[in-house]
């Protein structure tokens, strides 16, 4: 097991390095034109351009620029082109909001998915099963920012049942904190509840027909024991790991649009606003951190999977 | 037998409702099982032997399954018994081992835990005591270094070892009946012999009765005391091992015996197979199910023959064939051995 | 059971099962109806609305029920649905563009991008997946690492990053130049982002296929690897591709909507469902229908694809609720 962990960690470091290179290259190689010109604004003077180039290092070779950008990011010194704000500081401030959004949604969707998944598997073919399948399919077909915006408008702005967006810090008022997060949590969960309950349903139906469930029954276990110790336990393994991956994906960037629509001022919204202004440093940094986070979480999930399913440890 | 049979099955019927119609997998099976005896149920795929065996423990229950008949074990009716009753019997009184040891054990639980699970389902014992008993059972079935291996996972064992684990599991609560559903089919021949030997030894030691479901006559010859031959959901012949092998009464049995490769005769160019295919279990011809494939069929065969004693021999030797006893004696020999004539060869 | 086994290949069997699945077929038809509507956008634009998708006049007036109304009111509120030819669904924004016309033309763009991206992804994923799975070794190492790395990026973030990069000035890789306003930008972004989504399962399947006897037999006959990959492996992947494709298009359309919403997808003044939703959400308080209408259209299209795609998957791998024991 230890060897497995070490191997995964080493692979992780390599991938992280590759990610940093690629993210950097995306913003280096793709854009046509001269970045200094873009920054200088209208009617740039040559010496102005030269100054900008020197200041930002656009005149240096790529390798140096890469090293410099990485240094800036990791020492927390990278500043936005347009606002001159320190990007890393801003991210640190916004991160807890994104974290709570993602975590709350992840727990919510998992809870509902397990309930729905179990229900639809037990009643495969019955009307409840079909209804939930339809809901799941609709959930997967909706853009989260659209349904979020509509929820915010109708339930928040018009009906006043929920607040009209915004985020309240937990320290100030726990109840308000939850109150403000309920709608975003729901909007974000809708997408995943569908996927996960159908996934669990499919796994459960597969597992129920497995030979070892028949053996468990022949042992004289109660249906409940069979369900928990054999059916659920085995069905949930791939799902828990998938959940970990999706949680990472949501945290790493999927929550962006939800934050925007509900005005939660999280990392995602920061990225969105930077994109609107074509401000590169925040987008670069957030993309990189987002990917980093996912890779780290993936590695963690792999290790947990090996822990849950002993067959994996051999490979 | 003067003693009451341990298990009495009467007119067991199992039907499945499918898109293609009602499939009658088991069509009126009646059997007795005495304590300590090994009863082999022989037949090809689709004969209903596995379904019959699994129905005894209620393992074939599903929304589209329909059951008839009775199976009485020590006064308790198994067919249609409640979940709670069945759970008490499963594992504790009647235990089962399945065909495929690779998939019959849960891959994410240690084998020791899986055995202990059954023990603790029926006896209030501590975890430590259950574990000790698991190790004991593993030793009895011949797993080397049982004390260490009790914490291993199923994928760390070979097929033969896993089947032994299944046997250990099945016998861990000292059941009175062991149902073995094709226990050696998924194993290679050298391991087969060991497993069969193990089953017989354990029967001798514990006095448990065994229902051995198989399609392999070699396995039957090795282990069985009595044999029931099934075809298309019905028992077509039953008797002691010697009666079936030396004085078979039903043409299907002749076909089965005749189609085995034998050391004591010349190698034929082709092994004689029974002509035709088993009938669909959905649409049944009336009368004897074997009729379409039987070279000796005649007018009366369109009436369903009952399973009864028809000729010479012991009263326990039953069959379902309308042919007269001496006709059977005459017809069952082909080239000096027991076998089924090919359809063209039979006299009109 | 019975006497003769029937000899339908897996494709024909799947088709038969699919035909029996009425809800899947109904939703497939729904999707095709939407496609047809969007394809007919010019017809609507020329013959009914008499206004193009990017044209807009916020100073004019329309006659509704005999009364003259401003297309855009003095305080910037666009007119609501008139249920007549022009501005059938009302104006789309403060510039007086026609919502219905933009909806249909936007649909064309979204569908074009969705299908285009899905096609590119499929082709690239097939090539990479087959090469990686079949040749293994160093080739597999490089390709798999590349796919892992692309997949490590959160889909939306990667899309946004690429979109931003492209928006900064199009692509100029010497050989390839794509204008920053080109529709190829979102097509390529989406295609790249989703290659691992399809590529990794394909690779996995190829890994399994290459061990099968028919491949060994072909190799023993002396077939060259390239020919093998093309004539033996590729056809066996067809069911995987067929099952994945509708879902790919659905995902592509949704990603396009996200990119459009953020502003790095289809560039103005060209419409797409994503950009329409973006504008609609911004202006939701002046008229929720601006956000609802394009959203509903998109949801219906994607739902149609998803349900149909589900049906296709079930047709290839059915799980009947009635099982018979031996």
PDB file of N, CA and C in Angstrom, chain A residues 211-212 214-215 217-223 225 229-230 233-234 237 308-311 313-314, chain B residues 54 59 87 90-91 98 100 103-109 114 117-118 121-122 153 155 166 169:
ATOM      1  N   UNK A 211     -23.381 -12.640  -8.067  1.00  0.00           N
ATOM      2  CA  UNK A 211     -23.421 -13.937  -7.388  1.00  0.00           C
ATOM      3  C   UNK A 211     -23.187 -13.821  -5.892  1.00  0.00           C
ATOM      4  N   UNK A 212     -22.308 -12.894  -5.496  1.00  0.00           N
ATOM      5  CA  UNK A 212     -22.009 -12.861  -4.066  1.00  0.00           C
ATOM      6  C   UNK A 212     -23.181 -12.351  -3.244  1.00  0.00           C
ATOM      7  N   UNK A 214     -26.199 -13.362  -3.916  1.00  0.00           N
ATOM      8  CA  UNK A 214     -26.940 -14.606  -3.766  1.00  0.00           C
ATOM      9  C   UNK A 214     -26.337 -15.455  -2.643  1.00  0.00           C
ATOM     10  N   UNK A 215     -25.010 -15.471  -2.601  1.00  0.00           N
ATOM     11  CA  UNK A 215     -24.353 -16.198  -1.514  1.00  0.00           C
ATOM     12  C   UNK A 215     -24.736 -15.604  -0.170  1.00  0.00           C
ATOM     13  N   UNK A 217     -27.396 -14.088   0.632  1.00  0.00           N
ATOM     14  CA  UNK A 217     -28.757 -14.473   0.959  1.00  0.00           C
ATOM     15  C   UNK A 217     -28.790 -15.920   1.449  1.00  0.00           C
ATOM     16  N   UNK A 218     -28.008 -16.782   0.776  1.00  0.00           N
ATOM     17  CA  UNK A 218     -27.999 -18.193   1.170  1.00  0.00           C
ATOM     18  C   UNK A 218     -27.413 -18.392   2.558  1.00  0.00           C
ATOM     19  N   UNK A 219     -26.700 -17.383   3.042  1.00  0.00           N
ATOM     20  CA  UNK A 219     -26.125 -17.489   4.375  1.00  0.00           C
ATOM     21  C   UNK A 219     -27.160 -17.255   5.455  1.00  0.00           C
ATOM     22  N   UNK A 220     -28.300 -16.721   5.067  1.00  0.00           N
ATOM     23  CA  UNK A 220     -29.329 -16.464   6.062  1.00  0.00           C
ATOM     24  C   UNK A 220     -29.288 -15.061   6.628  1.00  0.00           C
ATOM     25  N   UNK A 221     -28.657 -14.122   5.927  1.00  0.00           N
ATOM     26  CA  UNK A 221     -28.646 -12.744   6.398  1.00  0.00           C
ATOM     27  C   UNK A 221     -29.998 -12.114   6.122  1.00  0.00           C
ATOM     28  N   UNK A 222     -30.355 -11.112   6.905  1.00  0.00           N
ATOM     29  CA  UNK A 222     -31.607 -10.413   6.643  1.00  0.00           C
ATOM     30  C   UNK A 222     -31.418  -9.529   5.411  1.00  0.00           C
ATOM     31  N   UNK A 223     -32.531  -9.187   4.772  1.00  0.00           N
ATOM     32  CA  UNK A 223     -32.444  -8.361   3.570  1.00  0.00           C
ATOM     33  C   UNK A 223     -31.711  -7.066   3.864  1.00  0.00           C
ATOM     34  N   UNK A 225     -29.307  -6.567   6.100  1.00  0.00           N
ATOM     35  CA  UNK A 225     -27.869  -6.798   6.179  1.00  0.00           C
ATOM     36  C   UNK A 225     -27.288  -6.965   4.779  1.00  0.00           C
ATOM     37  N   UNK A 229     -24.396  -4.359   3.873  1.00  0.00           N
ATOM     38  CA  UNK A 229     -23.030  -4.868   3.868  1.00  0.00           C
ATOM     39  C   UNK A 229     -22.545  -5.317   2.496  1.00  0.00           C
ATOM     40  N   UNK A 230     -23.466  -5.699   1.657  1.00  0.00           N
ATOM     41  CA  UNK A 230     -23.007  -6.220   0.378  1.00  0.00           C
ATOM     42  C   UNK A 230     -23.403  -5.333  -0.796  1.00  0.00           C
ATOM     43  N   UNK A 233     -22.475  -1.324  -0.015  1.00  0.00           N
ATOM     44  CA  UNK A 233     -21.033  -1.206   0.160  1.00  0.00           C
ATOM     45  C   UNK A 233     -20.308  -1.319  -1.169  1.00  0.00           C
ATOM     46  N   UNK A 234     -20.671  -2.328  -1.953  1.00  0.00           N
ATOM     47  CA  UNK A 234     -20.001  -2.504  -3.230  1.00  0.00           C
ATOM     48  C   UNK A 234     -20.433  -1.478  -4.263  1.00  0.00           C
ATOM     49  N   UNK A 237     -18.697   2.196  -3.828  1.00  0.00           N
ATOM     50  CA  UNK A 237     -17.263   2.445  -4.011  1.00  0.00           C
ATOM     51  C   UNK A 237     -16.958   3.303  -5.232  1.00  0.00           C
ATOM     52  N   UNK A 308     -10.609   1.337  -0.235  1.00  0.00           N
ATOM     53  CA  UNK A 308     -11.943   0.749  -0.187  1.00  0.00           C
ATOM     54  C   UNK A 308     -12.041  -0.554  -0.960  1.00  0.00           C
ATOM     55  N   UNK A 309     -11.308  -0.655  -2.068  1.00  0.00           N
ATOM     56  CA  UNK A 309     -11.433  -1.834  -2.910  1.00  0.00           C
ATOM     57  C   UNK A 309     -10.084  -2.520  -3.002  1.00  0.00           C
ATOM     58  N   UNK A 310      -9.913  -3.617  -2.259  1.00  0.00           N
ATOM     59  CA  UNK A 310      -8.588  -4.232  -2.164  1.00  0.00           C
ATOM     60  C   UNK A 310      -8.045  -4.729  -3.490  1.00  0.00           C
ATOM     61  N   UNK A 311      -8.929  -4.956  -4.461  1.00  0.00           N
ATOM     62  CA  UNK A 311      -8.422  -5.471  -5.737  1.00  0.00           C
ATOM     63  C   UNK A 311      -7.545  -4.455  -6.444  1.00  0.00           C
ATOM     64  N   UNK A 313      -5.313  -2.493  -5.223  1.00  0.00           N
ATOM     65  CA  UNK A 313      -3.960  -2.332  -4.682  1.00  0.00           C
ATOM     66  C   UNK A 313      -2.945  -3.139  -5.461  1.00  0.00           C
ATOM     67  N   UNK A 314      -3.418  -4.193  -6.117  1.00  0.00           N
ATOM     68  CA  UNK A 314      -2.463  -5.049  -6.824  1.00  0.00           C
ATOM     69  C   UNK A 314      -1.879  -4.323  -8.019  1.00  0.00           C
TER      70      UNK A 314
ATOM     71  N   UNK B  54     -32.179 -24.113  -6.080  1.00  0.00           N
ATOM     72  CA  UNK B  54     -32.174 -22.766  -5.506  1.00  0.00           C
ATOM     73  C   UNK B  54     -33.530 -22.390  -4.946  1.00  0.00           C
ATOM     74  N   UNK B  59     -34.145 -18.798  -3.262  1.00  0.00           N
ATOM     75  CA  UNK B  59     -33.221 -17.897  -3.952  1.00  0.00           C
ATOM     76  C   UNK B  59     -33.685 -17.534  -5.347  1.00  0.00           C
ATOM     77  N   UNK B  87     -34.677 -17.189   6.593  1.00  0.00           N
ATOM     78  CA  UNK B  87     -33.361 -16.726   7.026  1.00  0.00           C
ATOM     79  C   UNK B  87     -32.820 -17.603   8.138  1.00  0.00           C
ATOM     80  N   UNK B  90     -31.595 -20.844   6.211  1.00  0.00           N
ATOM     81  CA  UNK B  90     -30.461 -20.678   5.303  1.00  0.00           C
ATOM     82  C   UNK B  90     -29.156 -20.643   6.071  1.00  0.00           C
ATOM     83  N   UNK B  91     -28.243 -21.440   5.666  1.00  0.00           N
ATOM     84  CA  UNK B  91     -26.933 -21.429   6.308  1.00  0.00           C
ATOM     85  C   UNK B  91     -26.891 -22.304   7.543  1.00  0.00           C
ATOM     86  N   UNK B  98     -22.144 -22.675  -4.650  1.00  0.00           N
ATOM     87  CA  UNK B  98     -22.529 -22.324  -6.003  1.00  0.00           C
ATOM     88  C   UNK B  98     -21.467 -22.694  -7.008  1.00  0.00           C
ATOM     89  N   UNK B 100     -19.808 -20.915  -9.440  1.00  0.00           N
ATOM     90  CA  UNK B 100     -18.645 -20.123  -9.819  1.00  0.00           C
ATOM     91  C   UNK B 100     -17.976 -19.506  -8.602  1.00  0.00           C
ATOM     92  N   UNK B 103     -16.973 -15.582  -8.546  1.00  0.00           N
ATOM     93  CA  UNK B 103     -17.887 -14.463  -8.334  1.00  0.00           C
ATOM     94  C   UNK B 103     -18.792 -14.644  -7.122  1.00  0.00           C
ATOM     95  N   UNK B 104     -18.687 -15.805  -6.466  1.00  0.00           N
ATOM     96  CA  UNK B 104     -19.622 -16.042  -5.370  1.00  0.00           C
ATOM     97  C   UNK B 104     -19.172 -15.460  -4.042  1.00  0.00           C
ATOM     98  N   UNK B 105     -17.977 -14.923  -4.001  1.00  0.00           N
ATOM     99  CA  UNK B 105     -17.530 -14.286  -2.763  1.00  0.00           C
ATOM    100  C   UNK B 105     -17.401 -12.790  -3.000  1.00  0.00           C
ATOM    101  N   UNK B 106     -17.773 -12.013  -1.989  1.00  0.00           N
ATOM    102  CA  UNK B 106     -17.718 -10.564  -2.116  1.00  0.00           C
ATOM    103  C   UNK B 106     -16.266 -10.099  -2.158  1.00  0.00           C
ATOM    104  N   UNK B 107     -15.845  -9.439  -3.236  1.00  0.00           N
ATOM    105  CA  UNK B 107     -14.426  -9.116  -3.390  1.00  0.00           C
ATOM    106  C   UNK B 107     -13.871  -8.107  -2.387  1.00  0.00           C
ATOM    107  N   UNK B 108     -14.732  -7.366  -1.716  1.00  0.00           N
ATOM    108  CA  UNK B 108     -14.173  -6.335  -0.845  1.00  0.00           C
ATOM    109  C   UNK B 108     -14.197  -6.706   0.641  1.00  0.00           C
ATOM    110  N   UNK B 109     -14.637  -7.903   0.937  1.00  0.00           N
ATOM    111  CA  UNK B 109     -14.586  -8.345   2.339  1.00  0.00           C
ATOM    112  C   UNK B 109     -13.591  -9.474   2.483  1.00  0.00           C
ATOM    113  N   UNK B 114     -16.325 -13.038   5.934  1.00  0.00           N
ATOM    114  CA  UNK B 114     -17.511 -13.557   5.253  1.00  0.00           C
ATOM    115  C   UNK B 114     -18.007 -14.837   5.924  1.00  0.00           C
ATOM    116  N   UNK B 117     -19.508 -13.833   9.287  1.00  0.00           N
ATOM    117  CA  UNK B 117     -20.806 -13.193   9.087  1.00  0.00           C
ATOM    118  C   UNK B 117     -21.935 -14.215   9.175  1.00  0.00           C
ATOM    119  N   UNK B 118     -21.728 -15.371   8.549  1.00  0.00           N
ATOM    120  CA  UNK B 118     -22.770 -16.388   8.593  1.00  0.00           C
ATOM    121  C   UNK B 118     -22.912 -16.952   9.999  1.00  0.00           C
ATOM    122  N   UNK B 121     -24.729 -14.658  12.143  1.00  0.00           N
ATOM    123  CA  UNK B 121     -26.123 -14.464  11.773  1.00  0.00           C
ATOM    124  C   UNK B 121     -27.008 -15.477  12.489  1.00  0.00           C
ATOM    125  N   UNK B 122     -26.401 -16.579  12.907  1.00  0.00           N
ATOM    126  CA  UNK B 122     -27.223 -17.635  13.508  1.00  0.00           C
ATOM    127  C   UNK B 122     -26.918 -17.906  14.964  1.00  0.00           C
ATOM    128  N   UNK B 153      -8.162 -11.580   0.992  1.00  0.00           N
ATOM    129  CA  UNK B 153      -9.320 -11.273   0.183  1.00  0.00           C
ATOM    130  C   UNK B 153      -9.501 -12.347  -0.886  1.00  0.00           C
ATOM    131  N   UNK B 155      -9.691 -12.423  -4.041  1.00  0.00           N
ATOM    132  CA  UNK B 155      -8.884 -12.418  -5.258  1.00  0.00           C
ATOM    133  C   UNK B 155      -7.478 -12.929  -5.011  1.00  0.00           C
ATOM    134  N   UNK B 166     -15.760 -21.618  -0.015  1.00  0.00           N
ATOM    135  CA  UNK B 166     -17.227 -21.687  -0.091  1.00  0.00           C
ATOM    136  C   UNK B 166     -17.734 -22.880   0.712  1.00  0.00           C
ATOM    137  N   UNK B 169     -17.462 -22.108   4.294  1.00  0.00           N
ATOM    138  CA  UNK B 169     -18.545 -21.193   4.627  1.00  0.00           C
ATOM    139  C   UNK B 169     -19.847 -21.960   4.795  1.00  0.00           C
TER     140      UNK B 169
END
